[in-house]
A tleap script that builds the chain and sets N, CA, C and O, in Angstrom:
source leaprc.protein.ff14SB
mol = sequence {
  NMET ASN THR GLU LYS VAL THR THR ARG LEU
  GLN LEU ARG GLY TYR GLY ALA THR ARG TYR
  GLN ALA GLU ALA ILE THR LYS ASN LEU THR
  ALA VAL ALA ASN GLN GLY ARG ALA TYR ALA
  TYR PRO VAL SER ASP VAL VAL ALA SER ILE
  ARG GLN TYR LEU GLN ARG PRO ARG ILE GLN
  PRO ALA THR ARG GLN ILE LEU GLU ALA VAL
  LEU GLN ALA LEU LEU GLU ARG LEU GLY ASN
  VAL ILE GLU VAL PRO PHE GLY SER SER THR
  ASN PRO GLU ILE ASN LYS LEU ALA ARG GLN
  LEU THR GLN ALA ARG SER ARG THR ASP SER
  ALA LEU ALA GLU LEU LYS ALA THR ALA ALA
  THR LEU LYS ALA LYS TYR ASN CMET
}
set mol.1.N position { 14.337 -15.700 -3.390 }
set mol.1.CA position { 14.103 -14.740 -2.343 }
set mol.1.C position { 12.731 -14.102 -2.556 }
set mol.1.O position { 12.438 -13.624 -3.652 }
set mol.2.N position { 11.905 -14.088 -1.544 }
set mol.2.CA position { 10.568 -13.538 -1.626 }
set mol.2.C position { 10.612 -12.051 -1.283 }
set mol.2.O position { 10.938 -11.674 -0.157 }
set mol.3.N position { 10.283 -11.216 -2.262 }
set mol.3.CA position { 10.318 -9.776 -2.044 }
set mol.3.C position { 8.914 -9.186 -2.021 }
set mol.3.O position { 8.736 -7.987 -2.238 }
set mol.4.N position { 7.930 -10.019 -1.760 }
set mol.4.CA position { 6.551 -9.544 -1.706 }
set mol.4.C position { 6.390 -8.590 -0.525 }
set mol.4.O position { 6.844 -8.877 0.584 }
set mol.5.N position { 5.745 -7.465 -0.772 }
set mol.5.CA position { 5.558 -6.471 0.282 }
set mol.5.C position { 4.391 -6.887 1.159 }
set mol.5.O position { 3.367 -7.376 0.681 }
set mol.6.N position { 4.574 -6.678 2.456 }
set mol.6.CA position { 3.560 -7.081 3.428 }
set mol.6.C position { 3.196 -5.900 4.321 }
set mol.6.O position { 3.930 -4.917 4.425 }
set mol.7.N position { 2.047 -6.033 4.956 }
set mol.7.CA position { 1.586 -5.033 5.905 }
set mol.7.C position { 0.910 -5.736 7.070 }
set mol.7.O position { 0.491 -6.888 6.955 }
set mol.8.N position { 0.810 -5.042 8.181 }
set mol.8.CA position { 0.175 -5.599 9.370 }
set mol.8.C position { -1.051 -4.756 9.724 }
set mol.8.O position { -1.255 -3.669 9.184 }
set mol.9.N position { -1.851 -5.280 10.635 }
set mol.9.CA position { -3.010 -4.519 11.108 }
set mol.9.C position { -2.562 -3.243 11.808 }
set mol.9.O position { -3.207 -2.200 11.693 }
set mol.10.N position { -1.469 -3.333 12.522 }
set mol.10.CA position { -0.935 -2.163 13.204 }
set mol.10.C position { -0.559 -1.080 12.199 }
set mol.10.O position { -0.808 0.104 12.425 }
set mol.11.N position { 0.033 -1.491 11.109 }
set mol.11.CA position { 0.419 -0.535 10.082 }
set mol.11.C position { -0.822 0.086 9.436 }
set mol.11.O position { -0.831 1.282 9.143 }
set mol.12.N position { -1.857 -0.705 9.214 }
set mol.12.CA position { -3.104 -0.173 8.659 }
set mol.12.C position { -3.695 0.880 9.593 }
set mol.12.O position { -4.219 1.899 9.145 }
set mol.13.N position { -3.603 0.618 10.900 }
set mol.13.CA position { -4.076 1.606 11.873 }
set mol.13.C position { -3.231 2.867 11.804 }
set mol.13.O position { -3.747 3.970 11.984 }
set mol.14.N position { -1.951 2.717 11.548 }
set mol.14.CA position { -1.075 3.877 11.403 }
set mol.14.C position { -1.418 4.710 10.179 }
set mol.14.O position { -1.202 5.921 10.169 }
set mol.15.N position { -1.952 4.067 9.147 }
set mol.15.CA position { -2.388 4.787 7.953 }
set mol.15.C position { -3.710 5.515 8.188 }
set mol.15.O position { -4.116 6.343 7.374 }
set mol.16.N position { -4.387 5.207 9.306 }
set mol.16.CA position { -5.617 5.927 9.614 }
set mol.16.C position { -6.832 5.055 9.834 }
set mol.16.O position { -7.878 5.558 10.245 }
set mol.17.N position { -6.730 3.768 9.575 }
set mol.17.CA position { -7.866 2.868 9.778 }
set mol.17.C position { -8.078 2.633 11.277 }
set mol.17.O position { -7.138 2.699 12.068 }
set mol.18.N position { -9.314 2.362 11.643 }
set mol.18.CA position { -9.597 2.024 13.034 }
set mol.18.C position { -9.227 0.563 13.267 }
set mol.18.O position { -8.951 -0.181 12.326 }
set mol.19.N position { -9.227 0.173 14.525 }
set mol.19.CA position { -8.931 -1.225 14.854 }
set mol.19.C position { -9.940 -2.156 14.180 }
set mol.19.O position { -9.567 -3.198 13.642 }
set mol.20.N position { -11.221 -1.774 14.213 }
set mol.20.CA position { -12.266 -2.589 13.599 }
set mol.20.C position { -12.064 -2.688 12.087 }
set mol.20.O position { -12.179 -3.772 11.516 }
set mol.21.N position { -11.765 -1.565 11.439 }
set mol.21.CA position { -11.581 -1.573 9.989 }
set mol.21.C position { -10.385 -2.428 9.589 }
set mol.21.O position { -10.459 -3.184 8.620 }
set mol.22.N position { -9.291 -2.316 10.323 }
set mol.22.CA position { -8.102 -3.123 10.019 }
set mol.22.C position { -8.410 -4.603 10.163 }
set mol.22.O position { -7.954 -5.420 9.363 }
set mol.23.N position { -9.193 -4.948 11.192 }
set mol.23.CA position { -9.560 -6.348 11.388 }
set mol.23.C position { -10.521 -6.821 10.305 }
set mol.23.O position { -10.382 -7.934 9.798 }
set mol.24.N position { -11.489 -5.991 9.947 }
set mol.24.CA position { -12.472 -6.370 8.933 }
set mol.24.C position { -11.823 -6.566 7.569 }
set mol.24.O position { -12.213 -7.456 6.814 }
set mol.25.N position { -10.843 -5.745 7.258 }
set mol.25.CA position { -10.157 -5.843 5.969 }
set mol.25.C position { -9.329 -7.118 5.883 }
set mol.25.O position { -9.289 -7.762 4.835 }
set mol.26.N position { -8.671 -7.486 6.972 }
set mol.26.CA position { -7.745 -8.621 6.939 }
set mol.26.C position { -8.351 -9.917 7.456 }
set mol.26.O position { -7.676 -10.947 7.484 }
set mol.27.N position { -9.605 -9.879 7.864 }
set mol.27.CA position { -10.237 -11.047 8.488 }
set mol.27.C position { -10.180 -12.292 7.605 }
set mol.27.O position { -9.900 -13.383 8.101 }
set mol.28.N position { -10.439 -12.148 6.312 }
set mol.28.CA position { -10.493 -13.299 5.414 }
set mol.28.C position { -9.188 -13.546 4.673 }
set mol.28.O position { -9.137 -14.383 3.772 }
set mol.29.N position { -8.138 -12.831 5.039 }
set mol.29.CA position { -6.850 -13.001 4.369 }
set mol.29.C position { -5.979 -13.994 5.124 }
set mol.29.O position { -6.127 -14.186 6.330 }
set mol.30.N position { -5.082 -14.609 4.399 }
set mol.30.CA position { -4.140 -15.545 4.996 }
set mol.30.C position { -2.821 -14.824 5.258 }
set mol.30.O position { -2.243 -14.213 4.359 }
set mol.31.N position { -2.365 -14.904 6.478 }
set mol.31.CA position { -1.088 -14.275 6.838 }
set mol.31.C position { 0.049 -15.058 6.190 }
set mol.31.O position { 0.033 -16.288 6.161 }
set mol.32.N position { 1.035 -14.329 5.672 }
set mol.32.CA position { 2.165 -14.980 5.018 }
set mol.32.C position { 3.412 -14.988 5.890 }
set mol.32.O position { 4.365 -15.715 5.611 }
set mol.33.N position { 3.404 -14.177 6.951 }
set mol.33.CA position { 4.574 -14.105 7.823 }
set mol.33.C position { 4.165 -13.485 9.146 }
set mol.33.O position { 3.031 -13.041 9.325 }
set mol.34.N position { 5.108 -13.467 10.059 }
set mol.34.CA position { 4.932 -12.768 11.326 }
set mol.34.C position { 5.985 -11.675 11.407 }
set mol.34.O position { 7.150 -11.881 11.068 }
set mol.35.N position { 5.546 -10.506 11.864 }
set mol.35.CA position { 6.483 -9.424 12.142 }
set mol.35.C position { 6.359 -9.145 13.629 }
set mol.35.O position { 5.443 -8.454 14.075 }
set mol.36.N position { 7.279 -9.685 14.372 }
set mol.36.CA position { 7.164 -9.619 15.827 }
set mol.36.C position { 6.008 -10.520 16.245 }
set mol.36.O position { 6.004 -11.716 15.954 }
set mol.37.N position { 5.025 -9.932 16.934 }
set mol.37.CA position { 3.855 -10.707 17.335 }
set mol.37.C position { 2.665 -10.481 16.411 }
set mol.37.O position { 1.572 -10.978 16.682 }
set mol.38.N position { 2.861 -9.743 15.332 }
set mol.38.CA position { 1.767 -9.413 14.421 }
set mol.38.C position { 1.830 -10.257 13.154 }
set mol.38.O position { 2.908 -10.621 12.683 }
set mol.39.N position { 0.664 -10.558 12.620 }
set mol.39.CA position { 0.591 -11.252 11.342 }
set mol.39.C position { 0.814 -10.253 10.218 }
set mol.39.O position { 0.352 -9.114 10.282 }
set mol.40.N position { 1.523 -10.690 9.194 }
set mol.40.CA position { 1.791 -9.849 8.029 }
set mol.40.C position { 1.012 -10.398 6.843 }
set mol.40.O position { 1.021 -11.600 6.577 }
set mol.41.N position { 0.339 -9.499 6.135 }
set mol.41.CA position { -0.493 -9.858 4.990 }
set mol.41.C position { 0.090 -9.223 3.735 }
set mol.41.O position { 0.650 -8.129 3.804 }
set mol.42.N position { -0.033 -9.895 2.581 }
set mol.42.CA position { 0.468 -9.298 1.333 }
set mol.42.C position { -0.291 -8.010 1.015 }
set mol.42.O position { -1.517 -7.959 1.115 }
set mol.43.N position { 0.442 -6.986 0.637 }
set mol.43.CA position { -0.174 -5.695 0.340 }
set mol.43.C position { -1.178 -5.829 -0.801 }
set mol.43.O position { -2.240 -5.207 -0.766 }
set mol.44.N position { -0.856 -6.627 -1.804 }
set mol.44.CA position { -1.779 -6.786 -2.935 }
set mol.44.C position { -3.102 -7.400 -2.488 }
set mol.44.O position { -4.158 -7.016 -2.992 }
set mol.45.N position { -3.063 -8.346 -1.552 }
set mol.45.CA position { -4.292 -8.945 -1.035 }
set mol.45.C position { -5.092 -7.942 -0.206 }
set mol.45.O position { -6.321 -7.924 -0.264 }
set mol.46.N position { -4.402 -7.119 0.556 }
set mol.46.CA position { -5.080 -6.102 1.370 }
set mol.46.C position { -5.733 -5.067 0.466 }
set mol.46.O position { -6.841 -4.609 0.746 }
set mol.47.N position { -5.056 -4.696 -0.616 }
set mol.47.CA position { -5.627 -3.748 -1.576 }
set mol.47.C position { -6.914 -4.322 -2.171 }
set mol.47.O position { -7.924 -3.625 -2.264 }
set mol.48.N position { -6.876 -5.581 -2.568 }
set mol.48.CA position { -8.069 -6.222 -3.130 }
set mol.48.C position { -9.189 -6.290 -2.090 }
set mol.48.O position { -10.356 -6.087 -2.425 }
set mol.49.N position { -8.846 -6.570 -0.851 }
set mol.49.CA position { -9.836 -6.639 0.210 }
set mol.49.C position { -10.476 -5.274 0.471 }
set mol.49.O position { -11.686 -5.187 0.680 }
set mol.50.N position { -9.679 -4.223 0.461 }
set mol.50.CA position { -10.219 -2.876 0.662 }
set mol.50.C position { -11.148 -2.511 -0.486 }
set mol.50.O position { -12.222 -1.953 -0.260 }
set mol.51.N position { -10.749 -2.817 -1.705 }
set mol.51.CA position { -11.617 -2.527 -2.859 }
set mol.51.C position { -12.935 -3.273 -2.752 }
set mol.51.O position { -13.989 -2.723 -3.069 }
set mol.52.N position { -12.884 -4.509 -2.311 }
set mol.52.CA position { -14.102 -5.293 -2.129 }
set mol.52.C position { -14.955 -4.692 -1.011 }
set mol.52.O position { -16.177 -4.615 -1.145 }
set mol.53.N position { -14.340 -4.272 0.069 }
set mol.53.CA position { -15.055 -3.669 1.194 }
set mol.53.C position { -15.727 -2.372 0.764 }
set mol.53.O position { -16.835 -2.071 1.208 }
set mol.54.N position { -15.066 -1.605 -0.093 }
set mol.54.CA position { -15.629 -0.338 -0.559 }
set mol.54.C position { -16.830 -0.526 -1.484 }
set mol.54.O position { -17.561 0.429 -1.747 }
set mol.55.N position { -17.039 -1.734 -1.976 }
set mol.55.CA position { -18.184 -2.014 -2.842 }
set mol.55.C position { -19.482 -2.176 -2.057 }
set mol.55.O position { -20.557 -2.226 -2.655 }
set mol.56.N position { -19.401 -2.257 -0.742 }
set mol.56.CA position { -20.600 -2.414 0.072 }
set mol.56.C position { -21.494 -1.182 -0.085 }
set mol.56.O position { -20.999 -0.055 -0.090 }
set mol.57.N position { -22.800 -1.390 -0.213 }
set mol.57.CA position { -23.685 -0.251 -0.479 }
set mol.57.C position { -23.942 0.654 0.727 }
set mol.57.O position { -24.241 1.834 0.546 }
set mol.58.N position { -23.835 0.138 1.936 }
set mol.58.CA position { -24.204 0.925 3.110 }
set mol.58.C position { -23.004 1.429 3.910 }
set mol.58.O position { -23.108 1.648 5.117 }
set mol.59.N position { -21.901 1.609 3.260 }
set mol.59.CA position { -20.700 2.079 3.953 }
set mol.59.C position { -20.837 3.587 4.220 }
set mol.59.O position { -21.307 4.343 3.369 }
set mol.60.N position { -20.424 3.992 5.394 }
set mol.60.CA position { -20.517 5.396 5.795 }
set mol.60.C position { -19.494 6.241 5.034 }
set mol.60.O position { -18.415 5.747 4.706 }
set mol.61.N position { -19.817 7.511 4.747 }
set mol.61.CA position { -18.868 8.368 4.015 }
set mol.61.C position { -17.532 8.541 4.731 }
set mol.61.O position { -16.489 8.583 4.078 }
set mol.62.N position { -17.543 8.641 6.048 }
set mol.62.CA position { -16.286 8.792 6.790 }
set mol.62.C position { -15.427 7.535 6.651 }
set mol.62.O position { -14.210 7.620 6.484 }
set mol.63.N position { -16.069 6.376 6.722 }
set mol.63.CA position { -15.351 5.112 6.559 }
set mol.63.C position { -14.788 5.007 5.155 }
set mol.63.O position { -13.650 4.574 4.974 }
set mol.64.N position { -15.563 5.393 4.167 }
set mol.64.CA position { -15.107 5.357 2.778 }
set mol.64.C position { -13.870 6.251 2.602 }
set mol.64.O position { -12.907 5.865 1.939 }
set mol.65.N position { -13.908 7.425 3.191 }
set mol.65.CA position { -12.793 8.362 3.074 }
set mol.65.C position { -11.528 7.788 3.716 }
set mol.65.O position { -10.441 7.885 3.147 }
set mol.66.N position { -11.671 7.198 4.886 }
set mol.66.CA position { -10.521 6.606 5.576 }
set mol.66.C position { -9.940 5.463 4.761 }
set mol.66.O position { -8.726 5.382 4.573 }
set mol.67.N position { -10.810 4.578 4.275 }
set mol.67.CA position { -10.327 3.414 3.526 }
set mol.67.C position { -9.710 3.814 2.188 }
set mol.67.O position { -8.766 3.170 1.730 }
set mol.68.N position { -10.223 4.858 1.563 }
set mol.68.CA position { -9.614 5.317 0.317 }
set mol.68.C position { -8.225 5.891 0.568 }
set mol.68.O position { -7.330 5.730 -0.263 }
set mol.69.N position { -8.035 6.556 1.702 }
set mol.69.CA position { -6.706 7.070 2.051 }
set mol.69.C position { -5.738 5.920 2.319 }
set mol.69.O position { -4.586 5.961 1.889 }
set mol.70.N position { -6.208 4.897 3.029 }
set mol.70.CA position { -5.370 3.712 3.294 }
set mol.70.C position { -5.043 3.014 1.985 }
set mol.70.O position { -3.908 2.589 1.770 }
set mol.71.N position { -6.035 2.896 1.110 }
set mol.71.CA position { -5.836 2.254 -0.191 }
set mol.71.C position { -4.774 3.004 -1.002 }
set mol.71.O position { -3.904 2.383 -1.614 }
set mol.72.N position { -4.846 4.317 -1.005 }
set mol.72.CA position { -3.868 5.117 -1.747 }
set mol.72.C position { -2.455 4.906 -1.197 }
set mol.72.O position { -1.500 4.789 -1.965 }
set mol.73.N position { -2.323 4.858 0.118 }
set mol.73.CA position { -1.010 4.637 0.727 }
set mol.73.C position { -0.450 3.260 0.355 }
set mol.73.O position { 0.745 3.117 0.095 }
set mol.74.N position { -1.319 2.256 0.332 }
set mol.74.CA position { -0.866 0.911 -0.017 }
set mol.74.C position { -0.516 0.809 -1.497 }
set mol.74.O position { 0.429 0.109 -1.861 }
set mol.75.N position { -1.261 1.493 -2.348 }
set mol.75.CA position { -0.947 1.473 -3.775 }
set mol.75.C position { 0.401 2.133 -4.047 }
set mol.75.O position { 1.130 1.714 -4.946 }
set mol.76.N position { 0.732 3.164 -3.274 }
set mol.76.CA position { 2.055 3.781 -3.409 }
set mol.76.C position { 3.151 2.792 -3.054 }
set mol.76.O position { 4.223 2.792 -3.659 }
set mol.77.N position { 2.873 1.950 -2.068 }
set mol.77.CA position { 3.876 0.942 -1.681 }
set mol.77.C position { 4.077 -0.091 -2.771 }
set mol.77.O position { 5.192 -0.571 -2.977 }
set mol.78.N position { 3.007 -0.437 -3.471 }
set mol.78.CA position { 3.154 -1.428 -4.532 }
set mol.78.C position { 4.007 -0.892 -5.669 }
set mol.78.O position { 4.875 -1.594 -6.188 }
set mol.79.N position { 3.758 0.355 -6.056 }
set mol.79.CA position { 4.581 0.981 -7.087 }
set mol.79.C position { 4.611 0.222 -8.387 }
set mol.79.O position { 5.640 0.208 -9.064 }
set mol.80.N position { 3.506 -0.419 -8.763 }
set mol.80.CA position { 3.510 -1.212 -9.980 }
set mol.80.C position { 2.922 -0.468 -11.172 }
set mol.80.O position { 2.577 -1.090 -12.176 }
set mol.81.N position { 2.804 0.840 -11.076 }
set mol.81.CA position { 2.339 1.647 -12.186 }
set mol.81.C position { 3.555 2.186 -12.920 }
set mol.81.O position { 4.404 2.857 -12.333 }
set mol.82.N position { 3.628 1.887 -14.197 }
set mol.82.CA position { 4.759 2.309 -15.003 }
set mol.82.C position { 4.258 3.274 -16.068 }
set mol.82.O position { 3.332 2.967 -16.819 }
set mol.83.N position { 4.881 4.440 -16.119 }
set mol.83.CA position { 4.513 5.421 -17.119 }
set mol.83.C position { 5.185 5.066 -18.441 }
set mol.83.O position { 6.369 4.730 -18.482 }
set mol.84.N position { 4.405 5.148 -19.526 }
set mol.84.CA position { 4.934 4.850 -20.843 }
set mol.84.C position { 4.985 6.146 -21.641 }
set mol.84.O position { 3.949 6.761 -21.894 }
set mol.85.N position { 6.183 6.562 -22.037 }
set mol.85.CA position { 6.296 7.798 -22.824 }
set mol.85.C position { 5.950 7.530 -24.291 }
set mol.85.O position { 6.778 7.003 -25.034 }
set mol.86.N position { 4.742 7.885 -24.710 }
set mol.86.CA position { 4.318 7.605 -26.074 }
set mol.86.C position { 4.987 8.524 -27.089 }
set mol.86.O position { 5.189 8.137 -28.240 }
set mol.87.N position { 5.324 9.710 -26.680 }
set mol.87.CA position { 5.963 10.650 -27.595 }
set mol.87.C position { 7.474 10.627 -27.459 }
set mol.87.O position { 8.120 11.672 -27.544 }
set mol.88.N position { 8.036 9.465 -27.252 }
set mol.88.CA position { 9.474 9.387 -27.001 }
set mol.88.C position { 10.279 9.643 -28.274 }
set mol.88.O position { 9.796 9.469 -29.392 }
set mol.89.N position { 11.482 10.047 -28.064 }
set mol.89.CA position { 12.396 10.375 -29.152 }
set mol.89.C position { 12.954 9.104 -29.779 }
set mol.89.O position { 12.933 8.035 -29.167 }
set mol.90.N position { 13.443 9.229 -30.976 }
set mol.90.CA position { 14.071 8.088 -31.647 }
set mol.90.C position { 15.565 8.028 -31.355 }
set mol.90.O position { 16.245 7.092 -31.776 }
set mol.91.N position { 16.069 9.009 -30.646 }
set mol.91.CA position { 17.476 9.049 -30.290 }
set mol.91.C position { 17.730 8.002 -29.197 }
set mol.91.O position { 17.139 8.091 -28.121 }
set mol.92.N position { 18.601 7.011 -29.453 }
set mol.92.CA position { 18.835 5.953 -28.459 }
set mol.92.C position { 19.440 6.465 -27.153 }
set mol.92.O position { 19.152 5.919 -26.088 }
set mol.93.N position { 20.267 7.499 -27.220 }
set mol.93.CA position { 20.875 8.055 -26.005 }
set mol.93.C position { 19.799 8.669 -25.099 }
set mol.93.O position { 19.830 8.479 -23.883 }
set mol.94.N position { 18.865 9.392 -25.679 }
set mol.94.CA position { 17.780 9.999 -24.900 }
set mol.94.C position { 16.884 8.907 -24.324 }
set mol.94.O position { 16.448 9.003 -23.177 }
set mol.95.N position { 16.607 7.876 -25.109 }
set mol.95.CA position { 15.788 6.760 -24.617 }
set mol.95.C position { 16.458 6.082 -23.424 }
set mol.95.O position { 15.793 5.743 -22.444 }
set mol.96.N position { 17.765 5.885 -23.508 }
set mol.96.CA position { 18.502 5.245 -22.413 }
set mol.96.C position { 18.454 6.108 -21.154 }
set mol.96.O position { 18.210 5.602 -20.058 }
set mol.97.N position { 18.684 7.403 -21.311 }
set mol.97.CA position { 18.644 8.310 -20.167 }
set mol.97.C position { 17.234 8.407 -19.576 }
set mol.97.O position { 17.079 8.484 -18.357 }
set mol.98.N position { 16.220 8.405 -20.420 }
set mol.98.CA position { 14.838 8.461 -19.936 }
set mol.98.C position { 14.507 7.197 -19.149 }
set mol.98.O position { 13.829 7.267 -18.123 }
set mol.99.N position { 14.972 6.058 -19.612 }
set mol.99.CA position { 14.742 4.792 -18.907 }
set mol.99.C position { 15.440 4.794 -17.551 }
set mol.99.O position { 14.865 4.345 -16.560 }
set mol.100.N position { 16.678 5.296 -17.497 }
set mol.100.CA position { 17.407 5.378 -16.232 }
set mol.100.C position { 16.711 6.330 -15.266 }
set mol.100.O position { 16.621 6.054 -14.069 }
set mol.101.N position { 16.225 7.443 -15.785 }
set mol.101.CA position { 15.511 8.408 -14.960 }
set mol.101.C position { 14.232 7.800 -14.393 }
set mol.101.O position { 13.918 7.982 -13.216 }
set mol.102.N position { 13.504 7.085 -15.228 }
set mol.102.CA position { 12.264 6.447 -14.784 }
set mol.102.C position { 12.549 5.403 -13.712 }
set mol.102.O position { 11.808 5.303 -12.734 }
set mol.103.N position { 13.609 4.628 -13.886 }
set mol.103.CA position { 13.974 3.618 -12.895 }
set mol.103.C position { 14.406 4.266 -11.586 }
set mol.103.O position { 14.043 3.787 -10.512 }
set mol.104.N position { 15.168 5.336 -11.661 }
set mol.104.CA position { 15.606 6.028 -10.447 }
set mol.104.C position { 14.411 6.628 -9.724 }
set mol.104.O position { 14.342 6.574 -8.496 }
set mol.105.N position { 13.482 7.191 -10.455 }
set mol.105.CA position { 12.275 7.760 -9.855 }
set mol.105.C position { 11.444 6.668 -9.192 }
set mol.105.O position { 10.899 6.867 -8.106 }
set mol.106.N position { 11.350 5.528 -9.843 }
set mol.106.CA position { 10.590 4.410 -9.285 }
set mol.106.C position { 11.216 3.922 -7.982 }
set mol.106.O position { 10.503 3.648 -7.017 }
set mol.107.N position { 12.546 3.811 -7.946 }
set mol.107.CA position { 13.232 3.388 -6.724 }
set mol.107.C position { 13.039 4.401 -5.607 }
set mol.107.O position { 12.844 4.028 -4.450 }
set mol.108.N position { 13.093 5.686 -5.953 }
set mol.108.CA position { 12.893 6.740 -4.948 }
set mol.108.C position { 11.474 6.693 -4.393 }
set mol.108.O position { 11.274 6.786 -3.182 }
set mol.109.N position { 10.488 6.550 -5.281 }
set mol.109.CA position { 9.093 6.468 -4.840 }
set mol.109.C position { 8.862 5.248 -3.951 }
set mol.109.O position { 8.125 5.317 -2.968 }
set mol.110.N position { 9.491 4.140 -4.303 }
set mol.110.CA position { 9.359 2.922 -3.509 }
set mol.110.C position { 9.971 3.104 -2.128 }
set mol.110.O position { 9.384 2.696 -1.125 }
set mol.111.N position { 11.153 3.719 -2.074 }
set mol.111.CA position { 11.806 3.957 -0.784 }
set mol.111.C position { 10.973 4.894 0.080 }
set mol.111.O position { 10.855 4.683 1.287 }
set mol.112.N position { 10.395 5.927 -0.525 }
set mol.112.CA position { 9.546 6.860 0.215 }
set mol.112.C position { 8.305 6.159 0.751 }
set mol.112.O position { 7.897 6.403 1.887 }
set mol.113.N position { 7.706 5.296 -0.053 }
set mol.113.CA position { 6.525 4.557 0.394 }
set mol.113.C position { 6.868 3.624 1.557 }
set mol.113.O position { 6.069 3.472 2.481 }
set mol.114.N position { 8.036 3.004 1.520 }
set mol.114.CA position { 8.458 2.130 2.619 }
set mol.114.C position { 8.709 2.934 3.890 }
set mol.114.O position { 8.398 2.472 4.988 }
set mol.115.N position { 9.267 4.129 3.748 }
set mol.115.CA position { 9.470 4.990 4.918 }
set mol.115.C position { 8.131 5.423 5.516 }
set mol.115.O position { 7.979 5.489 6.736 }
set mol.116.N position { 7.169 5.716 4.653 }
set mol.116.CA position { 5.837 6.069 5.143 }
set mol.116.C position { 5.202 4.885 5.862 }
set mol.116.O position { 4.495 5.072 6.853 }
set mol.117.N position { 5.443 3.672 5.377 }
set mol.117.CA position { 4.910 2.478 6.029 }
set mol.117.C position { 5.525 2.309 7.420 }
set mol.117.O position { 4.829 1.971 8.377 }
set mol.118.N position { 6.816 2.543 7.519 }
set mol.118.CA position { 7.483 2.464 8.817 }
set mol.118.C position { 6.945 3.530 9.760 }
set mol.118.O position { 6.719 3.269 10.941 }
set mol.119.N position { 6.741 4.731 9.233 }
set mol.119.CA position { 6.186 5.812 10.050 }
set mol.119.C position { 4.771 5.474 10.515 }
set mol.119.O position { 4.404 5.785 11.648 }
set mol.120.N position { 3.976 4.843 9.656 }
set mol.120.CA position { 2.616 4.453 10.038 }
set mol.120.C position { 2.640 3.405 11.138 }
set mol.120.O position { 1.821 3.444 12.056 }
set mol.121.N position { 3.568 2.478 11.049 }
set mol.121.CA position { 3.689 1.464 12.088 }
set mol.121.C position { 4.053 2.100 13.434 }
set mol.121.O position { 3.459 1.776 14.462 }
set mol.122.N position { 5.014 2.990 13.417 }
set mol.122.CA position { 5.428 3.665 14.648 }
set mol.122.C position { 4.304 4.542 15.200 }
set mol.122.O position { 4.110 4.618 16.413 }
set mol.123.N position { 3.579 5.193 14.320 }
set mol.123.CA position { 2.471 6.045 14.739 }
set mol.123.C position { 1.412 5.227 15.472 }
set mol.123.O position { 0.919 5.638 16.523 }
set mol.124.N position { 1.067 4.075 14.919 }
set mol.124.CA position { 0.057 3.225 15.553 }
set mol.124.C position { 0.608 2.592 16.832 }
set mol.124.O position { -0.117 2.453 17.817 }
set mol.125.N position { 1.861 2.215 16.819 }
set mol.125.CA position { 2.449 1.535 17.971 }
set mol.125.C position { 2.520 2.441 19.189 }
set mol.125.O position { 2.288 1.989 20.311 }
set mol.126.N position { 2.833 3.703 18.986 }
set mol.126.CA position { 2.994 4.617 20.090 }
set mol.126.C position { 1.832 5.591 20.237 }
set mol.126.O position { 1.939 6.588 20.951 }
set mol.127.N position { 0.710 5.300 19.556 }
set mol.127.CA position { -0.519 6.100 19.652 }
set mol.127.C position { -0.270 7.585 19.456 }
set mol.127.O position { -0.689 8.399 20.278 }
set mol.128.N position { 0.384 7.930 18.412 }
set mol.128.CA position { 0.713 9.333 18.144 }
set mol.128.C position { -0.383 9.999 17.346 }
set mol.128.O position { -0.280 11.183 17.026 }
savepdb mol mol.pdb
quit
């Protein structure tokens, strides 16, 4: 089962990107699926594309600000940052509970990011 997270140009517009920016970011990417009539691109590929786009020397400050906000929203969706407790206790019960807490927090953050993605899609779709 493929659980790779995807995004569309419409969703990128919902995050705040303009139509041109969404097209420029995804222009060289390969669509992995269709969501309705829209092409869906892997979030990790879109993140890499935005980072590459931000490396351009003549990018306008407003464009940079918009793309950094979109990048942050997409990174939240990936949720691949794991906090490592370096000062953890040697008590196995506390370690087990800390691991469960971290996993529950990760699932909650992931669900919230997916809800924000849905909200961004609806925002762009209905021009809100």
